[in-house]
Amino acid sequence: MRHAAGVLAVCMALAAASARSSEIPPDEARRLLDALAGPSGADARAALARIEEKQDARFVAPLIELMRASEIGIAAPAAGAESARTLAVLTGEQHGLEWSAWTRWYAGTTLAPPPGFVGWKGALLARKDPNFASLLREGAPSRIRVEEIVWGGVAYEGIPALDHPAVQAASQATWLGRDDPVFGVAHGGEARAYPLRILDWHELANDTLGGESIALAYCTLCGTGIAYRARLPDGRKLDFGSSGLLMRSNKLMVDRQTRTLWNQFTGQPVLGPLAESEIELAMVPSVVARWSEWREQHPDTTVITPATGHQRNYEPGAAYGGYFASPRTMFPAPRARTELPDKERVFGIRIGAAAKAYRLADLAARKVVNDAVGDTPVVLVASRGTITVSGQSLRDGPARWDAGGEARAYRRGEHRFASGPNPDALRDEAGRSWQLTEDALVGPTGERAERVAGVLSYWFGWAAFVPRTELWKAL
């Protein structure tokens, strides 16, 4: 009830502000934007006074942007406090100097920025890296609210992607511990493991597997690694890098061919040349598994090596162990759904317009769950439990965290399944044994229940981008 009352209060405040407001003409709006971010404090204060006089709520977005810019040193220190004061006048909200609180609040509104905002924001962020100006261009096709894009603390491709990383046979990977978590991908008859202790530092691997170009995109902040087929419908191959920008605490990756920003979570182009299309990258099923168990399932697997060409500490948790162990998020994301803690691990499935999330701990306790996503019957298998990792964060010291665990989903048709004689087998309603593979459940006479690609994620990440999701509850 408190949440509903809060939403109602916000709507009423915005309605009242809208009733009082008078939109500033486009040319003047652009001049005010320039004054707000310009070198003259007097001009900036005059611009704020004009915005308050007209009660133009479109300037809420640039004022929040200025608060962040002041915080990261690309705008005058006074800009943050002065912007916060005007934000309170325009909205009736009281979030003080908490930029992240203003950002979360804004995500729940329907406000739009003034004309010229996208290019202005690009120019402002270009004070950190000139590449940002070319990514956030005025007039660029967009499928998102550009206001929600935030700087992630690194330069364009400041987190270096791995391009066709060196691999070795499983027998050679003596540097990996049995319980080390890996992303496991099997495609086109070829299996490969990507240790999280390496991907934590790189977040993207442009690779070829089973003769096909794939991109393993990993957002450490929302705990999500997804493998995509890295080709456009017309056959063009894409290579991806980290843009240095985020949205809702999720990485925005960039393709190097068109410099379009992509949502790592959905595989959709969101800002730039390809955002005019309805493209969505196809997912390649993957799992998070213990190295020893992935190797047991795939004896011929290869694994990427620490010989990346970059000087990094590839021990477990060195990069993000403290963050993984903490209940807190690092960047603002709207709390669209509050049924679970923000960083609870969930396994999410989207089939058409239907979506459902499953608490990973519940799946691991049940091992096998027969359910449906929308009208599609599915069976979910999590027979090997969850993975706990201990490591040493370079910044935060010793850490211990839940790294996820194996979860797979298959279209079960009219069958109902139960645990089988081993973790890689199920029994159907007639007691017949079916074998788990990365592509399908395979029955005793060769019948197949095809794999459904799912997403292992922190709850806040799944809820931020799939807010209408169902949440499965164990009975």
Short mmCIF file of C-alpha atoms in Angstrom, two decimals, residues 76-361:
data_model
loop_
_atom_site.label_atom_id
_atom_site.label_comp_id
_atom_site.label_asym_id
_atom_site.label_seq_id
_atom_site.Cartn_x
_atom_site.Cartn_y
_atom_site.Cartn_z
CA ALA A 76 31.11 22.82 -11.57
CA PRO A 77 30.85 21.57 -7.97
CA ALA A 78 28.00 24.01 -7.28
CA ALA A 79 25.96 22.59 -10.17
CA GLY A 80 24.85 19.61 -8.10
CA ALA A 81 23.39 21.56 -5.20
CA GLU A 82 21.80 24.20 -7.44
CA SER A 83 20.25 21.53 -9.67
CA ALA A 84 18.86 19.68 -6.64
CA ARG A 85 17.17 22.84 -5.42
CA THR A 86 15.51 23.47 -8.79
CA LEU A 87 14.50 19.80 -9.07
CA ALA A 88 12.63 20.10 -5.78
CA VAL A 89 10.85 23.21 -7.07
CA LEU A 90 9.84 21.54 -10.35
CA THR A 91 8.71 18.19 -8.93
CA GLY A 92 7.85 18.60 -5.27
CA GLU A 93 10.21 15.67 -4.60
CA GLN A 94 12.85 15.76 -1.86
CA HIS A 95 15.84 13.59 -2.73
CA GLY A 96 18.49 16.11 -1.80
CA LEU A 97 21.88 15.53 -3.37
CA GLU A 98 21.28 11.80 -3.91
CA TRP A 99 21.76 11.53 -7.65
CA SER A 100 20.95 7.81 -7.62
CA ALA A 101 17.65 8.42 -5.81
CA TRP A 102 16.64 11.05 -8.38
CA THR A 103 17.57 8.65 -11.18
CA ARG A 104 15.45 5.80 -9.75
CA TRP A 105 12.57 8.19 -9.23
CA TYR A 106 12.80 9.52 -12.78
CA ALA A 107 12.60 5.99 -14.21
CA GLY A 108 9.10 5.72 -12.76
CA THR A 109 7.84 8.88 -14.48
CA THR A 110 6.70 9.63 -18.01
CA LEU A 111 8.68 12.86 -18.26
CA ALA A 112 10.52 13.68 -21.49
CA PRO A 113 13.58 15.92 -21.88
CA PRO A 114 13.76 19.21 -23.81
CA PRO A 115 14.80 19.37 -27.48
CA GLY A 116 18.53 19.02 -27.99
CA PHE A 117 18.99 16.90 -24.86
CA VAL A 118 20.61 13.85 -26.48
CA GLY A 119 23.37 15.80 -28.21
CA TRP A 120 23.85 17.97 -25.13
CA LYS A 121 24.25 14.87 -22.96
CA GLY A 122 26.72 13.38 -25.44
CA ALA A 123 28.78 16.57 -25.39
CA LEU A 124 28.70 16.64 -21.59
CA LEU A 125 29.88 13.03 -21.27
CA ALA A 126 32.51 13.68 -23.94
CA ARG A 127 34.35 15.58 -21.25
CA LYS A 128 35.15 12.08 -19.92
CA ASP A 129 35.70 10.43 -23.31
CA PRO A 130 35.17 12.04 -26.75
CA ASN A 131 33.69 8.75 -28.03
CA PHE A 132 30.54 9.35 -26.01
CA ALA A 133 29.59 12.29 -28.22
CA SER A 134 29.42 10.02 -31.27
CA LEU A 135 27.32 7.45 -29.43
CA LEU A 136 24.81 9.98 -28.05
CA ARG A 137 24.07 12.03 -31.14
CA GLU A 138 21.09 14.31 -31.56
CA GLY A 139 18.62 12.69 -33.92
CA ALA A 140 20.05 9.18 -33.56
CA PRO A 141 17.35 6.49 -33.70
CA SER A 142 16.45 5.35 -30.19
CA ARG A 143 14.34 2.64 -28.57
CA ILE A 144 15.03 3.78 -25.01
CA ARG A 145 14.86 6.86 -22.83
CA VAL A 146 18.34 8.29 -23.28
CA GLU A 147 17.88 10.08 -19.95
CA GLU A 148 18.40 6.71 -18.23
CA ILE A 149 21.86 6.16 -19.74
CA VAL A 150 24.60 6.76 -17.17
CA TRP A 151 28.38 6.73 -17.29
CA GLY A 152 29.73 3.50 -15.80
CA GLY A 153 33.05 4.84 -14.58
CA VAL A 154 35.22 3.63 -17.49
CA ALA A 155 36.16 4.91 -20.93
CA TYR A 156 34.81 3.62 -24.24
CA GLU A 157 36.12 0.03 -24.44
CA GLY A 158 37.92 0.74 -21.18
CA ILE A 159 36.88 -2.79 -20.21
CA PRO A 160 38.67 -4.65 -23.01
CA ALA A 161 36.70 -7.37 -24.77
CA LEU A 162 38.38 -10.66 -25.57
CA ASP A 163 38.58 -11.13 -29.33
CA HIS A 164 38.96 -14.79 -30.30
CA PRO A 165 40.66 -15.64 -26.99
CA ALA A 166 43.31 -18.34 -26.76
CA VAL A 167 41.94 -21.73 -25.67
CA GLN A 168 43.38 -24.96 -24.35
CA ALA A 169 42.23 -28.51 -23.75
CA ALA A 170 40.58 -29.27 -20.43
CA SER A 171 43.53 -31.45 -19.39
CA GLN A 172 45.86 -28.45 -19.69
CA ALA A 173 43.79 -26.13 -17.49
CA THR A 174 45.53 -27.09 -14.24
CA TRP A 175 45.24 -23.48 -13.06
CA LEU A 176 41.45 -23.86 -12.68
CA GLY A 177 39.97 -25.15 -9.42
CA ARG A 178 37.32 -27.87 -9.44
CA ASP A 179 34.66 -25.52 -8.05
CA ASP A 180 35.58 -22.49 -10.16
CA PRO A 181 32.43 -21.21 -11.89
CA VAL A 182 32.51 -21.08 -15.68
CA PHE A 183 30.11 -20.04 -18.38
CA GLY A 184 29.56 -23.20 -20.38
CA VAL A 185 28.49 -22.93 -24.02
CA ALA A 186 28.05 -25.84 -26.42
CA HIS A 187 27.11 -25.08 -30.01
CA GLY A 188 27.51 -26.79 -33.35
CA GLY A 189 29.21 -29.81 -31.82
CA GLU A 190 31.83 -27.77 -29.96
CA ALA A 191 31.94 -27.00 -26.22
CA ARG A 192 33.83 -24.20 -24.49
CA ALA A 193 34.20 -22.93 -20.94
CA TYR A 194 34.71 -19.27 -20.06
CA PRO A 195 35.89 -18.96 -16.43
CA LEU A 196 34.16 -16.14 -14.59
CA ARG A 197 37.46 -15.18 -12.95
CA ILE A 198 38.61 -14.12 -16.45
CA LEU A 199 35.30 -12.75 -17.78
CA ASP A 200 34.91 -10.58 -14.65
CA TRP A 201 37.67 -8.39 -16.10
CA HIS A 202 36.54 -8.40 -19.75
CA GLU A 203 32.75 -8.83 -19.79
CA LEU A 204 32.70 -9.70 -23.49
CA ALA A 205 34.17 -12.48 -25.59
CA ASN A 206 33.89 -12.31 -29.38
CA ASP A 207 34.44 -15.89 -30.40
CA THR A 208 33.69 -18.62 -32.94
CA LEU A 209 32.05 -21.82 -31.76
CA GLY A 210 30.78 -24.65 -33.91
CA GLY A 211 31.65 -22.56 -36.95
CA GLU A 212 29.42 -19.67 -35.90
CA SER A 213 30.27 -16.22 -34.57
CA ILE A 214 29.06 -15.74 -31.02
CA ALA A 215 29.34 -12.99 -28.45
CA LEU A 216 29.34 -13.92 -24.79
CA ALA A 217 28.13 -10.74 -23.12
CA TYR A 218 28.53 -10.57 -19.35
CA CYS A 219 27.18 -7.84 -17.11
CA THR A 220 28.93 -8.21 -13.76
CA LEU A 221 26.63 -5.59 -12.21
CA CYS A 222 23.41 -7.54 -12.84
CA GLY A 223 25.00 -10.97 -12.66
CA THR A 224 24.05 -11.97 -16.18
CA GLY A 225 26.06 -13.72 -18.88
CA ILE A 226 24.30 -14.35 -22.20
CA ALA A 227 25.67 -15.89 -25.38
CA TYR A 228 24.33 -14.46 -28.64
CA ARG A 229 24.67 -15.35 -32.28
CA ALA A 230 26.66 -12.34 -33.49
CA ARG A 231 25.18 -11.87 -36.94
CA LEU A 232 22.50 -9.61 -38.37
CA PRO A 233 19.63 -11.09 -40.40
CA ASP A 234 21.40 -10.02 -43.60
CA GLY A 235 24.45 -12.09 -42.63
CA ARG A 236 26.71 -9.28 -41.47
CA LYS A 237 29.00 -10.30 -38.61
CA LEU A 238 29.19 -8.11 -35.51
CA ASP A 239 31.95 -7.64 -32.97
CA PHE A 240 31.04 -6.10 -29.64
CA GLY A 241 32.80 -4.00 -27.06
CA SER A 242 31.86 -2.36 -23.76
CA SER A 243 30.66 1.18 -24.38
CA GLY A 244 31.41 2.46 -20.88
CA LEU A 245 27.72 3.35 -20.51
CA LEU A 246 24.98 1.70 -18.48
CA MET A 247 21.21 1.68 -18.26
CA ARG A 248 19.46 0.46 -15.12
CA SER A 249 22.77 -0.92 -13.86
CA ASN A 250 23.08 -3.05 -16.99
CA LYS A 251 25.89 -2.70 -19.51
CA LEU A 252 25.24 -1.15 -22.90
CA MET A 253 27.49 -2.92 -25.35
CA VAL A 254 28.44 -1.39 -28.70
CA ASP A 255 28.99 -3.06 -32.03
CA ARG A 256 32.16 -1.90 -33.72
CA GLN A 257 30.69 -2.08 -37.22
CA THR A 258 27.91 0.54 -36.81
CA ARG A 259 28.62 1.96 -33.30
CA THR A 260 25.08 1.18 -32.23
CA LEU A 261 24.44 0.72 -28.51
CA TRP A 262 22.84 -2.61 -27.55
CA ASN A 263 21.04 -3.74 -24.41
CA GLN A 264 23.15 -6.65 -23.10
CA PHE A 265 20.13 -8.08 -21.33
CA THR A 266 17.74 -8.27 -24.28
CA GLY A 267 20.06 -8.41 -27.30
CA GLN A 268 18.29 -5.41 -28.87
CA PRO A 269 19.89 -2.36 -30.51
CA VAL A 270 18.73 0.64 -28.50
CA LEU A 271 20.52 3.78 -29.72
CA GLY A 272 22.22 4.40 -33.04
CA PRO A 273 21.88 3.30 -36.67
CA LEU A 274 20.45 -0.17 -36.02
CA ALA A 275 17.92 1.00 -33.42
CA GLU A 276 15.43 1.73 -36.19
CA SER A 277 15.15 -2.00 -36.83
CA GLU A 278 13.28 -4.73 -34.97
CA ILE A 279 16.46 -6.81 -34.69
CA GLU A 280 16.94 -8.99 -31.63
CA LEU A 281 20.03 -11.17 -31.40
CA ALA A 282 19.28 -14.88 -31.05
CA MET A 283 20.44 -16.42 -27.78
CA VAL A 284 22.68 -19.46 -27.65
CA PRO A 285 21.88 -21.52 -24.52
CA SER A 286 24.53 -21.38 -21.82
CA VAL A 287 24.93 -22.31 -18.17
CA VAL A 288 26.96 -21.31 -15.15
CA ALA A 289 28.61 -24.51 -13.91
CA ARG A 290 31.41 -25.75 -11.72
CA TRP A 291 34.45 -26.38 -13.88
CA SER A 292 34.72 -30.04 -12.78
CA GLU A 293 31.06 -30.70 -13.62
CA TRP A 294 31.15 -28.94 -16.98
CA ARG A 295 34.27 -30.94 -17.84
CA GLU A 296 32.58 -34.18 -16.76
CA GLN A 297 29.60 -33.42 -19.01
CA HIS A 298 31.81 -32.29 -21.90
CA PRO A 299 35.15 -34.17 -21.79
CA ASP A 300 36.19 -32.62 -25.11
CA THR A 301 35.56 -29.05 -23.96
CA THR A 302 38.12 -26.33 -24.49
CA VAL A 303 38.58 -23.47 -22.04
CA ILE A 304 39.85 -19.95 -22.56
CA THR A 305 43.20 -19.27 -20.91
CA PRO A 306 44.65 -16.44 -18.79
CA ALA A 307 46.94 -15.61 -21.73
CA THR A 308 44.66 -12.76 -22.79
CA GLY A 309 47.30 -10.20 -23.68
CA HIS A 310 46.15 -8.07 -20.71
CA GLN A 311 47.77 -7.72 -17.31
CA ARG A 312 45.05 -8.67 -14.84
CA ASN A 313 44.78 -10.57 -11.58
CA TYR A 314 42.66 -13.52 -12.68
CA GLU A 315 42.15 -14.97 -9.21
CA PRO A 316 38.51 -15.57 -8.11
CA GLY A 317 36.80 -12.38 -6.98
CA ALA A 318 39.74 -10.08 -7.65
CA ALA A 319 37.67 -7.70 -9.76
CA TYR A 320 34.18 -7.81 -8.19
CA GLY A 321 34.21 -10.19 -5.23
CA GLY A 322 33.17 -7.46 -2.80
CA TYR A 323 30.27 -6.41 -5.01
CA PHE A 324 29.13 -10.00 -5.53
CA ALA A 325 29.11 -10.56 -1.76
CA SER A 326 27.24 -7.34 -0.99
CA PRO A 327 23.43 -6.94 -1.04
CA ARG A 328 23.85 -3.47 -2.55
CA THR A 329 23.80 -2.43 -6.19
CA MET A 330 26.49 -0.14 -7.56
CA PHE A 331 24.40 2.02 -9.93
CA PRO A 332 20.75 3.07 -9.80
CA ALA A 333 18.09 0.76 -11.16
CA PRO A 334 14.33 1.16 -10.72
CA ARG A 335 12.88 -1.13 -8.08
CA ALA A 336 10.10 -2.22 -10.40
CA ARG A 337 9.41 -5.38 -8.40
CA THR A 338 10.13 -5.93 -4.72
CA GLU A 339 9.08 -9.54 -4.07
CA LEU A 340 12.73 -10.65 -3.77
CA PRO A 341 15.93 -8.97 -2.59
CA ASP A 342 17.60 -7.00 -5.38
CA LYS A 343 20.50 -9.43 -5.74
CA GLU A 344 18.64 -12.70 -5.34
CA ARG A 345 19.64 -15.08 -8.15
CA VAL A 346 16.82 -15.94 -10.55
CA PHE A 347 16.55 -17.96 -13.75
CA GLY A 348 14.33 -16.14 -16.23
CA ILE A 349 12.63 -17.38 -19.39
CA ARG A 350 10.95 -15.38 -22.15
CA ILE A 351 8.81 -17.19 -24.74
CA GLY A 352 7.04 -14.80 -27.06
CA ALA A 353 5.22 -12.23 -24.93
CA ALA A 354 5.28 -14.43 -21.81
CA ALA A 355 7.98 -14.30 -19.16
CA LYS A 356 8.59 -16.02 -15.86
CA ALA A 357 11.36 -15.94 -13.28
CA TYR A 358 12.35 -18.73 -10.91
CA ARG A 359 14.34 -18.23 -7.72
CA LEU A 360 17.46 -20.29 -8.32
CA ALA A 361 17.56 -21.58 -4.74
#
